């Protein structure tokens, strides 16, 4: 079927219904049920393994308390209820990457339920329901080589948190916004690396369409293999359009799992969708049920860091930043932390004005340099103290805005403090002494009679070359906004040569 996506708008006579299942590996040091380290990213295959995560018979799993804590923290940040009792269950399915032949997951009594998160869409705040946040273990990895496959067990048993949303999203764009917001929260909490491209954060989507106004949900498909925000939006736009075309032409939609093929921009059938009973869930007999004390939940709640929405609101309130600037600075936690370190180096007087100046410098200049050099803010040589120092120099008019750009470039490259660079390069403070400037201007007019006469006879552009001469004489240390009016009045009051 030739369907153009994602530019094709979803037809308005049908409504799209989307729910997301997001899996995130947790940033614990050890695996979910054994003491193997989880830092296998750059390790040789099958080096982070033990009898437990290899699924040997007769071994006993032990629950990783930190993984449970991270899951509860996430659930609390997503406004979920935490039950006093929870348990793990076996989810049985045969697949070569599942070492035990079953996965330890959670079925009917997950660690949390009934939460929500909010997104801003189309100028409105939309609340997306969270069905549950539960805990399970990741599988091994299969590496396919033509006619055979190899298995790497390093990933097996890595703590994997699953966040299931309600089918509350009504467009592919909303699904992307939800995913972005969720990622922000996970990264702020410090429980996830948030790296979709590496597969440590993954997203499956359930999507169906129905004629607008119909209450009953249509038959849904599940889409897998989307490893970027853009892929989520594109895959869902394609799938929505495909389903609408099927309904329009009277063809049945099959409940199935489909894979997103990034290179072709389409979804393709993978397998028919399992029902819960296919997994023969039963309580995991090797693990005790979890009794979750209220005191512990309270302790975890009190430990929650400031979350992106709260930080955004604070930046607007405390620093007087615009919504847009506050959004940019809070999207990436590290960037917000950096900005705050710049701000905290300020004297307390006129905090808002300085915060605004810092925000402009970080958003316009620092981010531009980071992008141009493909460096993350955490790895930049330019420290917050250097940015604060540059703002000080500008404030004290020891350098001009133009000079500050060169100084910043140098500070970015070398990590030196701007005041050191200014001293080393002999950058002089701008000339704002009017008497000194007037003397230079008179000299320039006297030495450039033709340009002066051109200006007086109405060729106003001729003033540019005179300004250029003044800047040259002052070695760029005069402020252009002072030079121009001074030059104009001098030209007007001196007669033609
Ligand atoms: Zn292990």
CSV table of C-alpha atoms and ligand atoms in Angstrom, one decimal:
chain,number,residue,atom,x,y,z
A,1,UNK,CA,0.0,0.0,0.0
A,2,UNK,CA,1.5,3.3,-1.0
A,3,UNK,CA,0.8,5.7,1.9
A,4,UNK,CA,2.7,8.9,2.4
A,5,UNK,CA,3.5,9.6,6.0
A,6,UNK,CA,3.9,11.4,8.3
A,7,UNK,CA,2.9,14.4,6.3
A,8,UNK,CA,-0.5,13.0,5.4
A,9,UNK,CA,-2.9,14.4,7.9
A,10,UNK,CA,-5.0,11.8,9.7
A,11,UNK,CA,-8.5,11.9,8.3
A,12,UNK,CA,-10.9,13.8,10.5
A,13,UNK,CA,-13.8,11.4,10.2
A,14,UNK,CA,-11.8,8.9,12.2
A,15,UNK,CA,-10.4,9.1,15.7
A,16,UNK,CA,-7.0,7.6,16.5
A,17,UNK,CA,-6.6,6.0,19.9
A,18,UNK,CA,-3.1,5.3,21.2
A,19,UNK,CA,-1.7,3.8,24.4
A,20,UNK,CA,2.0,3.4,25.1
A,21,UNK,CA,4.0,0.7,26.9
A,22,UNK,CA,7.4,2.1,27.7
A,23,UNK,CA,10.3,-0.1,29.0
A,24,UNK,CA,13.2,1.5,30.8
A,25,UNK,CA,16.3,-0.2,32.0
A,26,UNK,CA,17.0,1.0,35.5
A,27,UNK,CA,20.4,2.6,36.5
A,28,UNK,CA,21.1,0.1,39.3
A,29,UNK,CA,24.6,-1.2,39.7
A,30,UNK,CA,23.6,-4.8,39.8
A,31,UNK,CA,21.0,-6.9,37.9
A,32,UNK,CA,17.4,-7.6,39.0
A,33,UNK,CA,17.9,-11.0,40.7
A,34,UNK,CA,21.6,-11.6,40.9
A,35,UNK,CA,24.8,-9.6,41.7
A,36,UNK,CA,26.1,-9.3,38.1
A,37,UNK,CA,27.1,-5.7,37.2
A,38,UNK,CA,24.8,-3.9,34.8
A,39,UNK,CA,27.7,-1.9,33.1
A,40,UNK,CA,28.0,-4.3,30.2
A,41,UNK,CA,27.6,-1.7,27.5
A,42,UNK,CA,31.2,-1.9,26.2
A,43,UNK,CA,31.9,-5.4,27.5
A,44,UNK,CA,32.7,-8.5,25.5
A,45,UNK,CA,29.6,-10.8,25.1
A,46,UNK,CA,28.7,-13.1,27.9
A,47,UNK,CA,31.1,-11.6,30.4
A,48,UNK,CA,28.5,-10.2,32.8
A,49,UNK,CA,26.8,-13.5,33.6
A,50,UNK,CA,26.2,-16.0,36.4
A,51,UNK,CA,24.1,-19.1,36.9
A,52,UNK,CA,21.1,-17.0,37.9
A,53,UNK,CA,20.9,-14.7,34.9
A,54,UNK,CA,21.9,-17.7,32.6
A,55,UNK,CA,18.8,-19.5,33.9
A,56,UNK,CA,20.6,-22.6,35.3
A,57,UNK,CA,18.3,-25.0,37.2
A,58,UNK,CA,18.4,-25.0,41.0
A,59,UNK,CA,19.4,-21.4,41.5
A,60,UNK,CA,17.5,-18.8,43.5
A,61,UNK,CA,16.8,-15.2,42.5
A,62,UNK,CA,17.2,-12.4,45.1
A,63,UNK,CA,15.2,-9.2,44.6
A,64,UNK,CA,17.2,-6.0,44.0
A,65,UNK,CA,15.9,-3.5,46.5
A,66,UNK,CA,17.2,-0.5,44.6
A,67,UNK,CA,15.3,-1.5,41.5
A,68,UNK,CA,12.1,-1.7,43.6
A,69,UNK,CA,12.9,1.8,45.1
A,70,UNK,CA,13.5,3.3,41.6
A,71,UNK,CA,10.2,1.8,40.4
A,72,UNK,CA,8.3,3.3,43.4
A,73,UNK,CA,9.9,6.7,42.9
A,74,UNK,CA,8.9,6.7,39.3
A,75,UNK,CA,5.4,5.7,40.2
A,76,UNK,CA,5.2,8.4,42.8
A,77,UNK,CA,6.4,11.0,40.3
A,78,UNK,CA,3.7,9.8,38.0
A,79,UNK,CA,1.0,10.3,40.7
A,80,UNK,CA,0.4,6.5,41.1
A,81,UNK,CA,-1.0,4.7,44.1
A,82,UNK,CA,1.4,2.2,45.7
A,83,UNK,CA,-0.3,-0.9,47.2
A,84,UNK,CA,0.9,-2.3,50.5
A,85,UNK,CA,1.4,-5.6,49.0
A,86,UNK,CA,2.9,-6.6,45.6
A,87,UNK,CA,4.3,-9.8,44.1
A,88,UNK,CA,6.2,-11.1,41.1
A,89,UNK,CA,4.8,-13.6,38.6
A,90,UNK,CA,6.2,-15.9,36.0
A,91,UNK,CA,5.3,-15.0,32.4
A,92,UNK,CA,5.9,-18.1,30.3
A,93,UNK,CA,6.9,-18.0,26.7
A,94,UNK,CA,9.5,-19.9,24.7
A,95,UNK,CA,12.0,-17.7,22.9
A,96,UNK,CA,15.7,-18.2,22.5
A,97,UNK,CA,16.6,-14.9,24.3
A,98,UNK,CA,14.7,-15.9,27.4
A,99,UNK,CA,17.2,-17.9,29.4
A,100,UNK,CA,14.8,-19.6,31.9
A,101,UNK,CA,11.9,-20.1,29.4
A,102,UNK,CA,10.0,-17.6,31.5
A,103,UNK,CA,10.4,-14.0,32.5
A,104,UNK,CA,9.9,-12.8,36.0
A,105,UNK,CA,7.4,-10.0,35.7
A,106,UNK,CA,4.4,-8.7,37.6
A,107,UNK,CA,0.8,-9.6,36.6
A,108,UNK,CA,-2.2,-8.8,38.8
A,109,UNK,CA,-0.6,-6.9,41.7
A,110,UNK,CA,2.0,-4.6,40.3
A,111,UNK,CA,4.1,-2.2,42.4
A,112,UNK,CA,1.8,0.7,41.4
A,113,UNK,CA,-1.3,1.8,39.5
A,114,UNK,CA,-3.7,4.6,38.6
A,115,UNK,CA,-1.4,7.6,37.9
A,116,UNK,CA,-1.1,10.2,35.2
A,117,UNK,CA,1.2,12.7,33.6
A,118,UNK,CA,0.3,15.9,31.8
A,119,UNK,CA,1.4,17.2,28.5
A,120,UNK,CA,1.0,20.5,26.8
A,121,UNK,CA,-0.7,20.0,23.4
A,122,UNK,CA,-2.3,22.5,21.1
A,123,UNK,CA,-2.2,25.2,23.9
A,124,UNK,CA,-4.0,22.9,26.3
A,125,UNK,CA,-2.9,20.8,29.3
A,126,UNK,CA,-3.8,17.1,28.6
A,127,UNK,CA,-3.8,14.5,31.3
A,128,UNK,CA,-2.7,11.0,30.1
A,129,UNK,CA,-3.6,8.2,32.5
A,130,UNK,CA,-0.9,5.8,33.7
A,131,UNK,CA,-2.4,2.3,34.2
A,132,UNK,CA,0.6,0.9,36.1
A,133,UNK,CA,4.3,1.0,36.6
A,134,UNK,CA,5.8,-2.4,37.3
A,135,UNK,CA,9.1,-4.2,37.5
A,136,UNK,CA,10.5,-7.1,35.4
A,137,UNK,CA,13.8,-8.3,34.0
A,138,UNK,CA,15.3,-7.8,30.5
A,139,UNK,CA,16.1,-10.6,28.2
A,140,UNK,CA,19.3,-11.7,26.6
A,141,UNK,CA,20.2,-10.3,23.1
A,142,UNK,CA,20.2,-12.3,19.9
A,143,UNK,CA,22.6,-11.2,17.2
A,144,UNK,CA,21.6,-12.5,13.8
A,145,UNK,CA,24.2,-13.4,11.2
A,146,UNK,CA,22.6,-14.7,8.0
A,147,UNK,CA,21.8,-18.3,8.5
A,148,UNK,CA,22.6,-18.5,12.3
A,149,UNK,CA,22.2,-16.4,15.4
A,150,UNK,CA,24.4,-15.8,18.4
A,151,UNK,CA,23.3,-15.0,21.9
A,152,UNK,CA,24.8,-12.4,24.3
A,153,UNK,CA,23.5,-13.0,27.9
A,154,UNK,CA,25.0,-9.8,29.4
A,155,UNK,CA,21.6,-8.0,29.1
A,156,UNK,CA,19.7,-10.9,30.7
A,157,UNK,CA,18.3,-10.0,34.1
A,158,UNK,CA,18.9,-6.2,33.8
A,159,UNK,CA,16.1,-4.5,35.8
A,160,UNK,CA,13.4,-3.4,33.4
A,161,UNK,CA,10.6,-1.1,34.5
A,162,UNK,CA,7.5,-1.0,32.4
A,163,UNK,CA,5.2,2.0,32.3
A,164,UNK,CA,1.8,1.4,30.8
A,165,UNK,CA,-0.4,4.3,29.8
A,166,UNK,CA,-4.2,4.3,29.3
A,167,UNK,CA,-5.4,4.6,25.7
A,168,UNK,CA,-5.7,8.4,26.2
A,169,UNK,CA,-3.7,9.8,23.3
A,170,UNK,CA,-5.5,10.9,20.2
A,171,UNK,CA,-2.7,11.7,17.8
A,172,UNK,CA,0.8,10.5,17.0
A,173,UNK,CA,2.1,13.9,18.1
A,174,UNK,CA,0.6,13.5,21.5
A,175,UNK,CA,2.2,10.1,21.8
A,176,UNK,CA,5.6,11.7,21.0
A,177,UNK,CA,5.0,14.5,23.6
A,178,UNK,CA,4.0,11.9,26.2
A,179,UNK,CA,7.2,9.9,25.4
A,180,UNK,CA,9.4,13.0,25.7
A,181,UNK,CA,7.8,14.1,28.9
A,182,UNK,CA,8.2,10.6,30.4
A,183,UNK,CA,11.8,10.5,29.4
A,184,UNK,CA,12.4,13.9,31.0
A,185,UNK,CA,10.9,12.7,34.3
A,186,UNK,CA,12.9,9.4,34.3
A,187,UNK,CA,16.2,11.3,33.7
A,188,UNK,CA,15.4,13.9,36.4
A,189,UNK,CA,14.7,11.0,38.8
A,190,UNK,CA,18.1,9.5,37.9
A,191,UNK,CA,16.5,6.1,37.4
A,192,UNK,CA,17.1,5.9,33.6
A,193,UNK,CA,19.7,7.0,31.1
A,194,UNK,CA,16.8,7.9,28.8
A,195,UNK,CA,18.8,6.7,25.8
A,196,UNK,CA,16.4,5.4,23.2
A,197,UNK,CA,19.0,5.0,20.5
A,198,UNK,CA,20.8,2.5,22.7
A,199,UNK,CA,17.7,0.6,23.6
A,200,UNK,CA,17.8,1.4,27.3
A,201,UNK,CA,14.5,3.2,26.9
A,202,UNK,CA,12.1,1.5,24.5
A,203,UNK,CA,8.5,2.1,23.4
A,204,UNK,CA,5.8,-0.1,22.1
A,205,UNK,CA,2.5,1.4,21.1
A,206,UNK,CA,-1.1,0.1,20.9
A,207,UNK,CA,-3.1,1.9,18.3
A,208,UNK,CA,-6.6,1.6,16.9
A,209,UNK,CA,-8.9,3.9,14.9
A,210,UNK,CA,-12.7,4.3,15.1
A,211,UNK,CA,-15.3,6.4,13.4
A,212,UNK,CA,-15.5,9.7,15.2
A,213,UNK,CA,-18.3,9.6,17.8
A,214,UNK,CA,-18.2,5.8,18.2
A,215,UNK,CA,-17.7,4.7,21.9
A,216,UNK,CA,-16.4,1.2,21.3
A,217,UNK,CA,-12.7,0.9,20.6
A,218,UNK,CA,-11.5,-0.5,17.2
A,219,UNK,CA,-9.3,-3.5,16.8
A,220,UNK,CA,-5.8,-2.5,17.8
A,221,UNK,CA,-2.3,-3.4,16.6
A,222,UNK,CA,0.9,-3.2,18.6
A,223,UNK,CA,3.8,-1.4,17.0
A,224,UNK,CA,7.4,-2.3,18.0
A,225,UNK,CA,11.0,-1.3,17.1
A,226,UNK,CA,10.6,2.5,17.4
A,227,UNK,CA,13.9,3.8,18.7
A,228,UNK,CA,13.5,7.5,18.6
A,229,UNK,CA,10.8,10.1,19.3
A,230,UNK,CA,10.6,10.8,15.6
A,231,UNK,CA,10.2,7.1,14.9
A,232,UNK,CA,7.3,6.9,17.4
A,233,UNK,CA,5.5,9.8,15.7
A,234,UNK,CA,6.2,8.6,12.1
A,235,UNK,CA,5.3,4.9,12.8
A,236,UNK,CA,2.0,5.9,14.5
A,237,UNK,CA,1.1,8.3,11.7
A,238,UNK,CA,1.7,5.6,9.1
A,239,UNK,CA,-0.2,3.0,11.1
A,240,UNK,CA,-3.2,5.3,11.7
A,241,UNK,CA,-3.4,6.0,8.0
A,242,UNK,CA,-3.1,2.3,7.1
A,243,UNK,CA,-5.9,1.3,9.5
A,244,UNK,CA,-8.2,4.1,8.2
A,245,UNK,CA,-7.6,2.9,4.7
A,246,UNK,CA,-8.5,-0.6,5.7
A,247,UNK,CA,-11.7,0.5,7.3
A,248,UNK,CA,-12.6,2.7,4.4
A,249,UNK,CA,-12.2,-0.2,1.9
A,250,UNK,CA,-14.1,-2.6,4.1
A,251,UNK,CA,-11.1,-4.8,5.1
A,252,UNK,CA,-10.8,-6.3,8.6
A,253,UNK,CA,-8.0,-5.1,10.9
A,254,UNK,CA,-6.2,-8.0,12.5
A,255,UNK,CA,-5.0,-7.8,16.1
A,256,UNK,CA,-1.3,-8.3,15.6
A,257,UNK,CA,2.2,-7.1,16.5
A,258,UNK,CA,3.8,-5.1,13.7
A,259,UNK,CA,7.3,-3.9,13.4
A,260,UNK,CA,8.3,-0.4,12.3
A,261,UNK,CA,10.8,-0.4,9.4
A,262,UNK,CA,12.6,2.9,9.7
A,263,UNK,CA,14.3,2.7,6.4
A,264,UNK,CA,11.1,2.1,4.5
A,265,UNK,CA,8.8,4.2,6.7
A,266,UNK,CA,6.2,1.4,7.1
A,267,UNK,CA,5.0,-1.1,9.6
A,268,UNK,CA,5.0,-4.8,8.7
A,269,UNK,CA,3.2,-7.7,10.4
A,270,UNK,CA,5.4,-9.7,12.8
A,271,UNK,CA,3.1,-12.1,14.7
A,272,UNK,CA,-0.4,-12.4,15.9
A,273,UNK,CA,-0.9,-10.8,19.3
A,274,UNK,CA,-0.8,-13.1,22.3
A,275,UNK,CA,-3.5,-12.9,24.9
A,276,UNK,CA,-2.6,-12.9,28.6
A,277,UNK,CA,-3.7,-16.5,29.0
A,278,UNK,CA,-1.1,-17.6,26.4
A,279,UNK,CA,1.6,-16.7,29.0
A,280,UNK,CA,0.2,-18.9,31.7
A,281,UNK,CA,1.0,-16.4,34.5
A,282,UNK,CA,1.4,-17.7,38.0
A,283,UNK,CA,3.0,-16.3,41.2
A,284,UNK,CA,6.8,-16.7,41.1
A,285,UNK,CA,7.4,-19.5,43.7
A,286,UNK,CA,11.1,-18.6,44.2
A,287,UNK,CA,10.4,-15.0,45.5
A,288,UNK,CA,8.6,-13.8,48.6
A,289,UNK,CA,5.7,-11.4,48.1
A,290,UNK,CA,6.7,-7.8,48.8
A,291,UNK,CA,5.2,-5.9,51.7
A,292,UNK,CA,5.8,-2.2,51.0
A,293,UNK,CA,5.8,-0.2,54.2
A,294,UNK,CA,4.1,3.2,54.2
A,295,UNK,CA,7.2,4.6,56.0
A,296,UNK,CA,9.4,3.5,53.1
A,297,UNK,CA,7.0,5.0,50.5
A,298,UNK,CA,7.0,8.3,52.5
A,299,UNK,CA,10.8,8.3,52.7
A,300,UNK,CA,11.1,7.7,48.9
A,301,UNK,CA,8.5,10.4,48.2
A,302,UNK,CA,10.4,12.9,50.3
A,303,UNK,CA,13.6,12.0,48.4
A,304,UNK,CA,12.1,12.8,45.0
A,305,UNK,CA,14.0,15.5,43.3
A,306,UNK,CA,12.4,18.6,41.7
A,307,UNK,CA,10.7,17.4,38.5
A,308,UNK,CA,10.7,19.2,35.1
A,309,UNK,CA,7.3,20.9,35.5
A,310,UNK,CA,8.1,22.3,38.9
A,311,UNK,CA,11.5,23.5,37.7
A,312,UNK,CA,9.9,25.2,34.7
A,313,UNK,CA,7.4,27.0,36.9
A,314,UNK,CA,10.2,28.0,39.3
A,315,UNK,CA,12.3,29.5,36.5
A,316,UNK,CA,9.4,31.6,35.3
A,317,UNK,CA,8.5,32.7,38.8
A,318,UNK,CA,11.9,33.1,40.4
A,319,UNK,CA,13.9,34.4,37.4
A,320,UNK,CA,11.1,35.9,35.3
A,321,UNK,CA,12.0,33.8,32.3
A,322,UNK,CA,9.6,33.3,29.4
A,323,UNK,CA,7.8,30.0,29.0
A,324,UNK,CA,9.8,29.3,25.9
A,325,UNK,CA,13.2,29.9,27.6
A,326,UNK,CA,12.1,28.0,30.7
A,327,UNK,CA,11.2,25.1,28.4
A,328,UNK,CA,14.5,25.0,26.6
A,329,UNK,CA,16.5,25.2,29.9
A,330,UNK,CA,14.5,22.4,31.6
A,331,UNK,CA,14.2,19.9,28.7
A,332,UNK,CA,17.7,18.6,29.5
A,333,UNK,CA,18.4,18.3,33.3
A,334,UNK,CA,22.1,18.9,32.9
A,335,UNK,CA,21.5,22.2,31.0
A,336,UNK,CA,19.1,23.4,33.7
A,337,UNK,CA,21.7,22.5,36.4
A,338,UNK,CA,24.3,24.4,34.4
A,339,UNK,CA,22.1,27.5,34.1
A,340,UNK,CA,21.5,27.4,37.8
A,341,UNK,CA,25.2,27.3,38.6
A,342,UNK,CA,25.7,30.4,36.4
A,343,UNK,CA,22.8,32.1,38.3
A,344,UNK,CA,24.1,31.1,41.7
A,345,UNK,CA,27.4,32.9,41.0
A,346,UNK,CA,25.4,36.2,40.8
A,347,UNK,CA,25.3,38.9,43.4
A,348,UNK,CA,21.8,39.0,44.9
A,349,UNK,CA,20.8,42.4,43.6
A,350,UNK,CA,18.7,42.5,40.4
A,351,UNK,CA,18.7,38.7,40.3
A,352,UNK,CA,16.0,38.6,37.5
A,353,UNK,CA,17.9,40.8,35.1
A,354,UNK,CA,21.1,38.7,35.6
A,355,UNK,CA,19.1,35.5,35.2
A,356,UNK,CA,17.6,36.8,32.0
A,357,UNK,CA,21.1,37.7,30.7
A,358,UNK,CA,22.4,34.2,31.8
A,359,UNK,CA,19.5,32.5,30.1
A,360,UNK,CA,20.1,34.4,26.8
A,361,UNK,CA,23.8,33.6,26.9
A,362,UNK,CA,23.3,29.9,27.7
A,363,UNK,CA,20.5,29.4,25.2
A,364,UNK,CA,21.9,31.5,22.3
A,365,UNK,CA,25.7,31.3,22.6
A,366,UNK,CA,26.6,28.3,24.8
A,367,UNK,CA,24.1,26.0,23.1
A,368,UNK,CA,25.3,27.1,19.7
A,369,UNK,CA,28.9,26.3,20.6
A,370,UNK,CA,28.0,22.9,22.0
A,371,UNK,CA,26.0,22.0,18.9
A,372,UNK,CA,28.7,23.2,16.5
A,373,UNK,CA,31.3,21.1,18.3
A,374,UNK,CA,29.0,18.2,19.1
A,375,UNK,CA,29.8,18.3,22.8
A,376,UNK,CA,27.4,17.6,25.6
A,377,UNK,CA,27.2,20.3,28.3
A,378,UNK,CA,28.6,17.8,30.9
A,379,UNK,CA,31.8,17.4,28.9
A,380,UNK,CA,32.3,21.1,28.0
A,381,UNK,CA,35.4,22.8,29.1
A,382,UNK,CA,33.4,26.0,29.5
A,383,UNK,CA,32.3,25.9,33.2
A,384,UNK,CA,29.4,27.9,34.7
A,385,UNK,CA,31.9,30.1,36.5
A,386,UNK,CA,33.3,31.2,33.2
A,387,UNK,CA,29.9,32.1,31.9
A,388,UNK,CA,29.2,34.1,35.1
A,389,UNK,CA,32.5,35.8,34.7
A,390,UNK,CA,31.8,36.8,31.2
A,391,UNK,CA,28.5,38.3,32.3
A,392,UNK,CA,30.4,40.3,35.0
A,393,UNK,CA,32.8,41.7,32.4
A,394,UNK,CA,29.8,42.8,30.2
A,395,UNK,CA,28.0,44.3,33.2
A,396,UNK,CA,31.1,46.3,34.2
A,397,UNK,CA,31.5,47.4,30.5
A,398,UNK,CA,35.0,46.0,30.5
A,399,UNK,CA,34.3,44.4,27.1
A,400,UNK,CA,31.7,45.1,24.4
A,401,UNK,CA,29.1,42.6,23.2
A,402,UNK,CA,31.2,42.1,20.0
A,403,UNK,CA,34.4,41.4,22.0
A,404,UNK,CA,32.5,39.0,24.3
A,405,UNK,CA,31.8,36.6,21.4
A,406,UNK,CA,35.5,36.2,20.7
A,407,UNK,CA,36.2,35.8,24.4
A,408,UNK,CA,33.5,33.2,24.7
A,409,UNK,CA,34.8,31.2,21.8
A,410,UNK,CA,38.3,31.2,23.4
A,411,UNK,CA,36.9,30.3,26.8
A,412,UNK,CA,34.9,27.4,25.2
A,413,UNK,CA,38.0,26.1,23.5
A,414,UNK,CA,40.5,26.5,26.3
A,415,UNK,CA,38.4,26.4,29.5
A,416,UNK,CA,40.1,29.6,30.7
A,417,UNK,CA,38.2,32.3,32.6
A,418,UNK,CA,37.2,35.2,30.4
A,419,UNK,CA,39.0,37.7,32.6
A,420,UNK,CA,42.2,35.8,32.1
A,421,UNK,CA,41.7,35.8,28.3
A,422,UNK,CA,40.9,39.6,28.3
A,423,UNK,CA,44.2,40.2,30.2
A,424,UNK,CA,46.3,37.8,28.0
A,425,UNK,CA,45.0,39.3,24.8
A,426,UNK,CA,45.3,42.8,26.0
A,427,UNK,CA,41.6,43.5,25.2
A,428,UNK,CA,41.1,47.1,26.4
A,429,UNK,CA,37.8,48.3,27.8
A,430,UNK,CA,35.6,50.0,25.3
A,431,UNK,CA,36.0,53.8,24.9
A,432,UNK,CA,33.0,55.4,26.4
A,433,UNK,CA,34.9,58.6,27.4
A,434,UNK,CA,33.1,61.2,25.2
A,435,UNK,CA,35.9,63.7,25.0
A,436,UNK,CA,38.4,61.1,23.8
A,437,UNK,CA,35.9,59.8,21.2
A,438,UNK,CA,35.1,63.4,20.0
A,439,UNK,CA,38.8,64.0,19.4
A,440,UNK,CA,39.1,60.8,17.3
A,441,UNK,CA,35.9,61.6,15.3
A,442,UNK,CA,37.1,65.1,14.5
A,443,UNK,CA,40.4,63.7,13.3
A,444,UNK,CA,38.6,61.1,11.1
A,445,UNK,CA,36.3,63.8,9.6
A,446,UNK,CA,39.4,65.9,8.8
A,447,UNK,CA,41.2,63.1,7.2
A,448,UNK,CA,38.3,61.9,5.1
A,449,UNK,CA,36.9,65.0,3.5
A,450,UNK,CA,35.3,63.2,0.5
A,451,UNK,CA,33.2,60.9,2.6
A,452,UNK,CA,32.2,63.8,4.9
A,453,UNK,CA,31.1,65.9,2.0
A,454,UNK,CA,29.2,62.9,0.5
A,455,UNK,CA,27.3,62.6,3.7
A,456,UNK,CA,26.5,66.3,3.9
A,457,UNK,CA,25.2,66.3,0.4
A,458,UNK,CA,22.7,63.6,1.2
A,459,UNK,CA,24.5,60.4,0.6
A,460,UNK,CA,23.8,59.2,4.1
A,461,UNK,CA,25.4,55.8,3.5
A,462,UNK,CA,28.8,57.5,3.4
A,463,UNK,CA,28.6,57.6,7.2
A,464,UNK,CA,29.4,53.9,7.2
A,465,UNK,CA,32.9,54.3,6.0
A,466,UNK,CA,33.5,57.0,8.6
A,467,UNK,CA,32.2,54.8,11.4
A,468,UNK,CA,34.5,52.1,10.1
A,469,UNK,CA,37.4,54.5,10.3
A,470,UNK,CA,36.5,55.5,13.9
A,471,UNK,CA,36.3,51.8,14.9
A,472,UNK,CA,39.7,51.2,13.3
A,473,UNK,CA,41.2,54.2,15.2
A,474,UNK,CA,39.8,52.9,18.4
A,475,UNK,CA,40.7,49.2,17.6
A,476,UNK,CA,37.1,48.2,18.0
A,477,UNK,CA,36.8,49.5,21.5
A,478,UNK,CA,34.2,52.2,20.8
A,479,UNK,CA,30.6,51.3,21.0
A,480,UNK,CA,28.9,51.7,17.6
A,481,UNK,CA,25.7,53.0,19.2
A,482,UNK,CA,27.6,55.9,20.7
A,483,UNK,CA,29.8,56.6,17.6
A,484,UNK,CA,27.0,57.0,15.1
A,485,UNK,CA,25.1,59.9,16.8
A,486,UNK,CA,28.3,61.6,17.8
A,487,UNK,CA,29.6,61.4,14.3
A,488,UNK,CA,26.3,62.7,12.9
A,489,UNK,CA,26.2,65.7,15.1
A,490,UNK,CA,29.9,66.5,14.4
A,491,UNK,CA,29.3,66.3,10.6
A,492,UNK,CA,26.2,68.6,10.9
A,493,UNK,CA,28.0,71.2,12.9
A,494,UNK,CA,31.3,71.4,10.9
A,495,UNK,CA,31.1,73.0,7.4
A,496,UNK,CA,32.0,71.3,4.2
A,497,UNK,CA,35.6,71.2,3.3
B,1,LIG,ZN1,23.9,-12.8,37.0
